[in-house]
Tab-separated table of C-alpha atoms and ligand atoms in Angstrom:
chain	number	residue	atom	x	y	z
R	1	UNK	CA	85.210	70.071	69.083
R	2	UNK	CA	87.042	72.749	70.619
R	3	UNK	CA	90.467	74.734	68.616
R	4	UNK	CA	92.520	76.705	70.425
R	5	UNK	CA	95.211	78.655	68.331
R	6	UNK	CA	98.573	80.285	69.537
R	7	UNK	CA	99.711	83.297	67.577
R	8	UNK	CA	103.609	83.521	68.314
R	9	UNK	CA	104.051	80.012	68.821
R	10	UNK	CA	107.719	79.921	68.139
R	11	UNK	CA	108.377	82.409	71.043
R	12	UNK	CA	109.703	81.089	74.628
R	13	UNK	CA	106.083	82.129	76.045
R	14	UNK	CA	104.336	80.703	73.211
R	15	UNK	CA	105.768	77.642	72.774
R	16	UNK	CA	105.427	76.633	76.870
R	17	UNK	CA	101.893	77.841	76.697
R	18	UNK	CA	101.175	75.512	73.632
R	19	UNK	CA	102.040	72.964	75.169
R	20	UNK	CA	100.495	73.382	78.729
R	21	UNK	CA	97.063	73.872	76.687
R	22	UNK	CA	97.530	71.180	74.572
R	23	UNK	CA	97.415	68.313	77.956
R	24	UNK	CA	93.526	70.627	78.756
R	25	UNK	CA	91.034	68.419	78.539
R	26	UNK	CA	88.362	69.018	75.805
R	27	UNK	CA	91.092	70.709	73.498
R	28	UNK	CA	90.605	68.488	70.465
R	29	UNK	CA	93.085	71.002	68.292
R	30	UNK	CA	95.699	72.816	69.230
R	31	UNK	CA	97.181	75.068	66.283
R	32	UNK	CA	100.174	76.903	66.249
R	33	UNK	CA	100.823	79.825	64.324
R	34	UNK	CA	103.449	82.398	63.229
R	35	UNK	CA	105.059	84.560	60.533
R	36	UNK	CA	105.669	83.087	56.991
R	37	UNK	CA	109.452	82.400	56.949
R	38	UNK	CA	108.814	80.209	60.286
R	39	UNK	CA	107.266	77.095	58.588
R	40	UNK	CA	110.529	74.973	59.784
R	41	UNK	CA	110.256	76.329	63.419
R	42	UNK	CA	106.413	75.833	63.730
R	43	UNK	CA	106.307	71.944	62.135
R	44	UNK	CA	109.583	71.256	64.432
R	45	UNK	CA	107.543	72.356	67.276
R	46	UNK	CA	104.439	70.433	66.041
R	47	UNK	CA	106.089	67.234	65.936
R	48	UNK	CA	107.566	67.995	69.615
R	49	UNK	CA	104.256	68.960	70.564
R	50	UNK	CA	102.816	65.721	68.857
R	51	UNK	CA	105.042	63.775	70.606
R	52	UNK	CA	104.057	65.091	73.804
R	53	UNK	CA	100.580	64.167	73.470
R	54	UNK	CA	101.778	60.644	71.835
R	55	UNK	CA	103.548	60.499	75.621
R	56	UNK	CA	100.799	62.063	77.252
R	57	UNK	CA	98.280	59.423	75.674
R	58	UNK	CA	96.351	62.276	74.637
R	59	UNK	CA	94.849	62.531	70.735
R	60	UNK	CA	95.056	66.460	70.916
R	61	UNK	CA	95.620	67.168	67.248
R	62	UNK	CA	98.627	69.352	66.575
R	63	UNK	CA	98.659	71.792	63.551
R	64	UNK	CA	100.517	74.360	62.431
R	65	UNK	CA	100.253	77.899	59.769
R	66	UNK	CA	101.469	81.016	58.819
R	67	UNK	CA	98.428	81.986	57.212
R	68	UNK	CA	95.566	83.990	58.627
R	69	UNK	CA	93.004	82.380	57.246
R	70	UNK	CA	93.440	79.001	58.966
R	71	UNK	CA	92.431	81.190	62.861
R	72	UNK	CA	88.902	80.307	61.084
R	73	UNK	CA	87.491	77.603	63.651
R	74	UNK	CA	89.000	79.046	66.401
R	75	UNK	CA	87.719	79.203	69.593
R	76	UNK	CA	90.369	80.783	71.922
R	77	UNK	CA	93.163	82.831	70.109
R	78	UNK	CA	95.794	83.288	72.228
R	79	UNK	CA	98.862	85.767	71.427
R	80	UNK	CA	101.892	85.932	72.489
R	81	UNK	CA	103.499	87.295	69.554
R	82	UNK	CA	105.867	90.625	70.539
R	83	UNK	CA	108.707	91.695	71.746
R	84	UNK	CA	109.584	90.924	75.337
R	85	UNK	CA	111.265	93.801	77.803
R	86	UNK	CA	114.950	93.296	78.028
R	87	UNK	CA	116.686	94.247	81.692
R	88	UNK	CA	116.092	97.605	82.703
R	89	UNK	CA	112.865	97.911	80.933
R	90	UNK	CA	109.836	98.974	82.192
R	91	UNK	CA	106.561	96.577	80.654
R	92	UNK	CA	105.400	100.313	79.016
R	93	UNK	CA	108.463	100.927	77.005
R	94	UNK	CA	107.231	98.190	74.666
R	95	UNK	CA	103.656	99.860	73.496
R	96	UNK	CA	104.421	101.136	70.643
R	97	UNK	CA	106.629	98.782	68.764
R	98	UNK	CA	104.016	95.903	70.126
R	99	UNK	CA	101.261	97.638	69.095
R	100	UNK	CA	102.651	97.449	65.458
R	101	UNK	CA	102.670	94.136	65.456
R	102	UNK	CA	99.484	93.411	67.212
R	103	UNK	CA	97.410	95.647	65.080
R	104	UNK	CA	97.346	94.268	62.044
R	105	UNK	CA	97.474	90.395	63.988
R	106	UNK	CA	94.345	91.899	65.219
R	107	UNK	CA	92.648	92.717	62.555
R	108	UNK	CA	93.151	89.451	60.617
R	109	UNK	CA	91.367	87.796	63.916
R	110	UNK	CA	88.295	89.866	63.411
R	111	UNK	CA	88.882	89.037	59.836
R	112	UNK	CA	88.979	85.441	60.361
R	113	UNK	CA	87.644	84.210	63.256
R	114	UNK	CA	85.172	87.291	64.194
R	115	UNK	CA	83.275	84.400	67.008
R	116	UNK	CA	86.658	83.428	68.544
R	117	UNK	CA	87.855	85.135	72.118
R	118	UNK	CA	91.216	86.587	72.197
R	119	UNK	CA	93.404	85.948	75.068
R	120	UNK	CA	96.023	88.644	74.593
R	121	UNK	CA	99.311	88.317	77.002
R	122	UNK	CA	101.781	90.508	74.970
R	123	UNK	CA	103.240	93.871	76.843
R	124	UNK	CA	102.087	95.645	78.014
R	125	UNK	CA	99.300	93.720	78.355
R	126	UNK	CA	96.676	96.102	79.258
R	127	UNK	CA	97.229	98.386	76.892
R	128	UNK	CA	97.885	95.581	73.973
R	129	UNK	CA	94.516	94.014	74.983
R	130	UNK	CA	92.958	97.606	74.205
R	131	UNK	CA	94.638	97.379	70.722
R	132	UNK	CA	93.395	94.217	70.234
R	133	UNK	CA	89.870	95.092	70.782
R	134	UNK	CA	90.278	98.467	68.866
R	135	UNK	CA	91.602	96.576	65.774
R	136	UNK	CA	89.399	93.506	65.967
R	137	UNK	CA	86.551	95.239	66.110
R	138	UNK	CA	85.636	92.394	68.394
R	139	UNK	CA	83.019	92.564	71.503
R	140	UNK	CA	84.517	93.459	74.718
R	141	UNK	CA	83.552	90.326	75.830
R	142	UNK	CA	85.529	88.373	73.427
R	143	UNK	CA	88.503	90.184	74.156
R	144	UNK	CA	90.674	90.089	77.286
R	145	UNK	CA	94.331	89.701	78.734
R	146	UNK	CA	96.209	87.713	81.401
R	147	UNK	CA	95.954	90.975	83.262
R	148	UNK	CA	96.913	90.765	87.126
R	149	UNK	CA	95.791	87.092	86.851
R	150	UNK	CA	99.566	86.243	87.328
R	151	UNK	CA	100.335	89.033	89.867
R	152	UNK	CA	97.415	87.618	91.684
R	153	UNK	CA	98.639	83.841	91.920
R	154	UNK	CA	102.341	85.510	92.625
R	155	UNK	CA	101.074	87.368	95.893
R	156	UNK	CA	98.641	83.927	96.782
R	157	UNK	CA	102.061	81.880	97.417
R	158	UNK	CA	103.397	84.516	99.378
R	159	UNK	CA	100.331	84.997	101.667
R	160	UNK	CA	100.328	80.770	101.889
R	161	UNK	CA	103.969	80.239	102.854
R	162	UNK	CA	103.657	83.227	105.332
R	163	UNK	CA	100.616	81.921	107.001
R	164	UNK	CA	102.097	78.660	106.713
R	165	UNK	CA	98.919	77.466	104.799
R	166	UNK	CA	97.886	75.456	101.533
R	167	UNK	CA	97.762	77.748	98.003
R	168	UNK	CA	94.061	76.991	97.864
R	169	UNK	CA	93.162	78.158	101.430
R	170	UNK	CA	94.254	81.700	100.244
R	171	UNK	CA	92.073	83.714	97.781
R	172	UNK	CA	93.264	87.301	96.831
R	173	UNK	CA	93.539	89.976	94.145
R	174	UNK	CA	95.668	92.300	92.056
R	175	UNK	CA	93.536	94.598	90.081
R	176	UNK	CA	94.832	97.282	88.164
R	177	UNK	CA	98.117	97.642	85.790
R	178	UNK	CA	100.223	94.217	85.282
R	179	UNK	CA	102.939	96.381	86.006
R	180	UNK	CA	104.077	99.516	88.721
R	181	UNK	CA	100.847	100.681	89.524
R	182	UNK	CA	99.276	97.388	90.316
R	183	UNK	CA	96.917	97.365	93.270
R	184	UNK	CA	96.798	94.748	96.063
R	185	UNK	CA	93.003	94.441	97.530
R	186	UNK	CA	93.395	92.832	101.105
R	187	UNK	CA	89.930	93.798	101.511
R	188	UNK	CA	89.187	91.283	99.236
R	189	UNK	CA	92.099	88.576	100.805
R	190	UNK	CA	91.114	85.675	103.183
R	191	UNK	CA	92.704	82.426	104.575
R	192	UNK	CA	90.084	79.977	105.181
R	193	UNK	CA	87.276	81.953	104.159
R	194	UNK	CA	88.341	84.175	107.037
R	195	UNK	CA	89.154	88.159	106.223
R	196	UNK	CA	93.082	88.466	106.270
R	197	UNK	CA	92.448	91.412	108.609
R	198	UNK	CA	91.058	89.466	111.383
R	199	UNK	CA	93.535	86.870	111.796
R	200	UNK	CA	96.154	88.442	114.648
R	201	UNK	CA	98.952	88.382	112.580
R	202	UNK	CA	97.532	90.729	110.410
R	203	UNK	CA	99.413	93.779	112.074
R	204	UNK	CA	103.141	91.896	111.688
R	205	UNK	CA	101.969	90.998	107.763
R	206	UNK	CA	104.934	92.566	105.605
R	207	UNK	CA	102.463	93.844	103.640
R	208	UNK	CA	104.873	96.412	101.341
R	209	UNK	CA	107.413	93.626	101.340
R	210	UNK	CA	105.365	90.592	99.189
R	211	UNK	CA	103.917	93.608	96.984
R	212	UNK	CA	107.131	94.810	96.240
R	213	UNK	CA	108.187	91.043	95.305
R	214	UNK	CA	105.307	90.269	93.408
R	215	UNK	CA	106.141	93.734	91.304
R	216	UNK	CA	109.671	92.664	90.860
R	217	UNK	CA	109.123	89.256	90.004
R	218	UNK	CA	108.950	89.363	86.575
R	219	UNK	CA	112.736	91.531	86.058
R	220	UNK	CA	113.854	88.949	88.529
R	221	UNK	CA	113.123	86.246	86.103
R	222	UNK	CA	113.984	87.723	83.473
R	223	UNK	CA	117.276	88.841	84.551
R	224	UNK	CA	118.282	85.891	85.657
R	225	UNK	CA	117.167	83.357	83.085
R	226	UNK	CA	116.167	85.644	80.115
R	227	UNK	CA	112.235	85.214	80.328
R	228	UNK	CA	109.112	83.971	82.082
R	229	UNK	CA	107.582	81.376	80.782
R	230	UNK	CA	106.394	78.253	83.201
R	231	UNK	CA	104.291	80.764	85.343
R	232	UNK	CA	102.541	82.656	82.523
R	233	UNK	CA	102.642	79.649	80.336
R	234	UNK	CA	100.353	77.995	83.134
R	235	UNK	CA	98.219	81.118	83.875
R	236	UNK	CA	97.062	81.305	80.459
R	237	UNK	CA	96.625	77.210	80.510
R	238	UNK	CA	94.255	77.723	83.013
R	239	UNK	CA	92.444	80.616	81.502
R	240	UNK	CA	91.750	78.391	78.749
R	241	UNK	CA	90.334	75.867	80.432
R	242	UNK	CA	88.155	78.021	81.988
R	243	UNK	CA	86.633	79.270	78.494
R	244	UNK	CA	86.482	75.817	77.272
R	245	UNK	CA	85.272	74.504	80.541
R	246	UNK	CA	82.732	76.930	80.574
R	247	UNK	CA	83.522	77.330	84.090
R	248	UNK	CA	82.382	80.660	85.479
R	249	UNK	CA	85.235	81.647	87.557
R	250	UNK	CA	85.860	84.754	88.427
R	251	UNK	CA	89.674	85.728	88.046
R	252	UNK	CA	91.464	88.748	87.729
R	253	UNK	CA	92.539	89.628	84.044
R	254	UNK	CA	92.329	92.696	82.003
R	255	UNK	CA	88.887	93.499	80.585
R	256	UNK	CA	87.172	96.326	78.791
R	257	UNK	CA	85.655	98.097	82.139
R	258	UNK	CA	82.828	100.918	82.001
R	259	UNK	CA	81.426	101.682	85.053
R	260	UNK	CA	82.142	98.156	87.634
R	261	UNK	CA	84.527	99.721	89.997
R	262	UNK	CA	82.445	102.615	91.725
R	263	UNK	CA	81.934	103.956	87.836
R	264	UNK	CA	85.990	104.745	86.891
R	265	UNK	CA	86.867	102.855	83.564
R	266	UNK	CA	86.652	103.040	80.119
R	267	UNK	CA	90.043	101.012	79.849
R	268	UNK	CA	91.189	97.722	79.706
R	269	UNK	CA	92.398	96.606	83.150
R	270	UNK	CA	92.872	94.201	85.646
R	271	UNK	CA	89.709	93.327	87.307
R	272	UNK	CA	87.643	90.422	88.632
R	273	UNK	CA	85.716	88.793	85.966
R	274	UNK	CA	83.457	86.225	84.903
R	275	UNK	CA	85.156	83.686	82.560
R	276	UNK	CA	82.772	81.033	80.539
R	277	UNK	CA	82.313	80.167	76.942
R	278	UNK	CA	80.820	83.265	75.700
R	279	UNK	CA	84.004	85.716	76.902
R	280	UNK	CA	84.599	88.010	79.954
R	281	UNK	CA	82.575	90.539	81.870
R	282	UNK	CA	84.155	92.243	84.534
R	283	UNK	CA	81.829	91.859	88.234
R	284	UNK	CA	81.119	95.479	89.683
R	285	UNK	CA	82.715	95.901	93.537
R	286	UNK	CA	83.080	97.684	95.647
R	287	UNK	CA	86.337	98.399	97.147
R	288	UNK	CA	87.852	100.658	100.046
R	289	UNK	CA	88.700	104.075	99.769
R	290	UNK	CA	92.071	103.903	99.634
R	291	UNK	CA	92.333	100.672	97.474
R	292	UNK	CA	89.888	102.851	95.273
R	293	UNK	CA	92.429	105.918	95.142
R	294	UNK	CA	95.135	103.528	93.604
R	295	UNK	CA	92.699	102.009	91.464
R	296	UNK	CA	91.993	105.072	89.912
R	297	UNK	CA	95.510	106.274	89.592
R	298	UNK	CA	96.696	103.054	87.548
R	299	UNK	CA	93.009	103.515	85.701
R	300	UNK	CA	94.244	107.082	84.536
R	301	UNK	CA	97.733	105.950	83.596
R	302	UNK	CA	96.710	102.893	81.663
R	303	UNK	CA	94.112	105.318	79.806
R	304	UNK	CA	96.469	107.810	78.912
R	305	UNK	CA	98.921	105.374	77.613
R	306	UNK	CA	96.168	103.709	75.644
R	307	UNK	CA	95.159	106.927	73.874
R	308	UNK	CA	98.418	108.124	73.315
R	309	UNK	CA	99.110	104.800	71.775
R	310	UNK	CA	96.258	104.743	69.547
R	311	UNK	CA	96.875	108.924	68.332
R	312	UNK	CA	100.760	107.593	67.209
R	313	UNK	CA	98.881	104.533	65.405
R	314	UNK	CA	96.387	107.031	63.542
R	315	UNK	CA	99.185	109.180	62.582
R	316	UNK	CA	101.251	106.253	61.723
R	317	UNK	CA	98.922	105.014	59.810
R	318	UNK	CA	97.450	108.258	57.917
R	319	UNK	CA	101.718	108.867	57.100
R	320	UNK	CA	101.030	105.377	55.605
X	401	NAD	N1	101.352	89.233	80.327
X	401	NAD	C1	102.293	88.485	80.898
X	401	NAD	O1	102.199	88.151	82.079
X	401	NAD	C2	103.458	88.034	80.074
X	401	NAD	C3	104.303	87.020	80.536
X	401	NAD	C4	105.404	86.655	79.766
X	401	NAD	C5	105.635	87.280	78.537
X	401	NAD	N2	104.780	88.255	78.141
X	401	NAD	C6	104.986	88.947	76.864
X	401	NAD	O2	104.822	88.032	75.787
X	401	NAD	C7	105.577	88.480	74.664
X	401	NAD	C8	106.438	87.332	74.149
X	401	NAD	O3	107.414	86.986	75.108
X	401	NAD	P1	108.477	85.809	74.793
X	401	NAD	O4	109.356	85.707	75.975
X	401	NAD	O5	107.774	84.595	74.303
X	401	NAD	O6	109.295	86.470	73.564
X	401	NAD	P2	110.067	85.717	72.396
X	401	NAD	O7	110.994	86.728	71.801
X	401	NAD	O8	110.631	84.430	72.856
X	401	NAD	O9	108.921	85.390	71.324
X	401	NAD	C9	108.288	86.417	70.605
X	401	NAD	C10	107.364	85.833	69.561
X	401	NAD	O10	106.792	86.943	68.852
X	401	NAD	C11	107.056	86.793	67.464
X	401	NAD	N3	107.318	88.112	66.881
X	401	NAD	C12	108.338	88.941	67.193
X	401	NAD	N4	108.277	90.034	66.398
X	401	NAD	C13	107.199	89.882	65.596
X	401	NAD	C14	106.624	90.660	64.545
X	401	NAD	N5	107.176	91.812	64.164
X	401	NAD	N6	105.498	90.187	63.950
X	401	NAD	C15	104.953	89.016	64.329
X	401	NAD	N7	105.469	88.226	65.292
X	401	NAD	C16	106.578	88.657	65.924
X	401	NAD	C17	108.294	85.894	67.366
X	401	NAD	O11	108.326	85.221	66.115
X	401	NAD	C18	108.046	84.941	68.534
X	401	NAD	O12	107.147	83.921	68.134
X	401	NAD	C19	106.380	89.697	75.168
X	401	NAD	O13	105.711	90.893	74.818
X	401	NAD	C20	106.372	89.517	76.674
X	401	NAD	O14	106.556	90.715	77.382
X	401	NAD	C21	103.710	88.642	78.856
X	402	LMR	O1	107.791	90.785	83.504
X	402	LMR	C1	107.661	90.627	82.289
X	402	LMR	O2	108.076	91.428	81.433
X	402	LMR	C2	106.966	89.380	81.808
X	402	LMR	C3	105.615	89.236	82.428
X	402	LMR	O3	104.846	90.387	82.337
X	402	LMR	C4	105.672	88.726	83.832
X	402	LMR	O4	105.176	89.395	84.751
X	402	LMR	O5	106.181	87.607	84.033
């Protein structure tokens, strides 16, 4: 019997993501959960949801709360539950006011459901998936965020249509920041198991150009239709099933790093890591030397945003 639960169901993320993870097979439970005052909102979208399945001809069970003591059971927590960045913003303009909320959301999952793992995708997400693990008081294995997971998939159809190739002929990476200082590893890229810098048209490959989109994507989409929602919805989806699945993949999300990446860490970023039913470990790489310099600039910036987030929620906190 597997439950997955979705804190900040009612939200445009939420609500696409509960349903993508509702059709995963080996999901007996899906429950969806949000603020008291909600109740109509959550058992409108349970019935929708229900009906899905009913369409689906899946018996995924569909329930719904607003109280913190029904995440017990819970085997993937999932939140989405935050403010989103309006045009303009920058992912990092929303840590504090995010972190308010995902504080105390935190510490009612380590209240609650202390064995679950926490799939946090709120922004920004590295630094909320820090809070998450601070306020938990949760393993850093059973805490971890969507990361450059998405950023990753973004650049992958680039590199295909470019190359004129099928998605799954291309693997590649994003580690670092979901945001500005996200780093591309084309060390780490290759089309048909072949290194992306020996294939000729390496040289002509408008390199700056896809990063650029991938970093823009997001304020395109939301921008133009107010929020993203199908292509996170589905990244976390699959992240799921990989838990559930007990899969072992190795994707690129944000995870509590020490020493993997020639020893910088002690932050939650985007790096490979091995996914299965007990949580996430990051896989120590090595990388090139300049891919290595950009790590450890977006390393240092997450870091310092982290602990100045956490000094404003002491003080906040001690001003009660
Ligand atoms: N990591 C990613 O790749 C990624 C992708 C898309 C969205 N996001 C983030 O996910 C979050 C949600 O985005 P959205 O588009 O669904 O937003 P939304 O406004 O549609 O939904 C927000 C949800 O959070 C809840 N919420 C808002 N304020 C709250 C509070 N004070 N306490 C408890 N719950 C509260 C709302 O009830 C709602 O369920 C944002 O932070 C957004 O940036 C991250
Ligand atoms: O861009 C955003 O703010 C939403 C999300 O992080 C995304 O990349 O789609």
């Amino acid at each position: 019997m597997s439950k997955v639960t979705i804190i900040g169901a009612t939200g445009r993320l939420g609500s696409f993501a509960s349903h993508a993870i509702s059709g995963i097979p080996h999901v007996d439970e899906v429950m969806l959960a949000g603020r008291p005052g909600r109740e109509n909102s959550l058992m409108a979208l349970s019935h929708d949801l229900t009906d899905s399945c009913a369409a689906r001809g899946t018996g995924t069970k569909i329930t719904w709360s607003t109280s913190p003591a029904d995440y017990a059971g819970s085997d993937v927590i999932v939140v989405t539950s935050g403010v989103p960045r309006k045009e303009g913003q920058d992912r990092t303009d929303l840590a504090l006011e995010n972190a308010r909320i995902i504080a105390p959301i935190a510490e009612q999952i380590g209240k609650y459901a202390p064995d679950a793992i926490i799939l946090m995708i709120t922004n920004p997400v590295d630094v909320m998936t820090a809070v998450a693990l601070r306020y938990s008081g949760m393993e850093p294995r059973q805490v971890f965020g969507l990361g450059t997971h998405l950023d990753s998939m973004r650049l992958k159809v680039l590199i295909a249509r470019y190359f004129q190739v099928h998605v799954s002929e291309v693997h590649t990476r994003i580690i670092g920041e979901h945001g500005e200082s996200m780093v591309p590893l084309w060390s780490a890229t290759t089309i048909g198991g072949i290194r992306i810098s020996n294939l000729p048209a390496f040289s002509d490959l408008p390199m700056d150009e896809m990063v650029d989109r991938v970093k823009n994507s997001g304020s395109f989409i939301i921008k133009n239709s107010g929020a993203t929602v199908y292509g996170p919805g589905d990244a976390i989806a699959t992240l799921v099933q990989t838990i559930i699945g007990n899969e072992n993949r190795i994707l690129t999300v944000s995870s509590y790093v020490r020493s993997e990446v020639h020893d910088i860490g002690d932050t939650c970023i985007g790096v490979p890591a091995r996914i299965n039913r007990e949580g996430v470990v990051p896989v120590s790489i090595r990388i090139e030397d300049a891919e290595l310099a950009a790590f450890g600039a977006s390393v240092e910036k997450i870091r310092a945003l982290t602990r100045n987030i956490f000094e404003k929620m002491d003080e906040l906190r001690s001003s009660g």
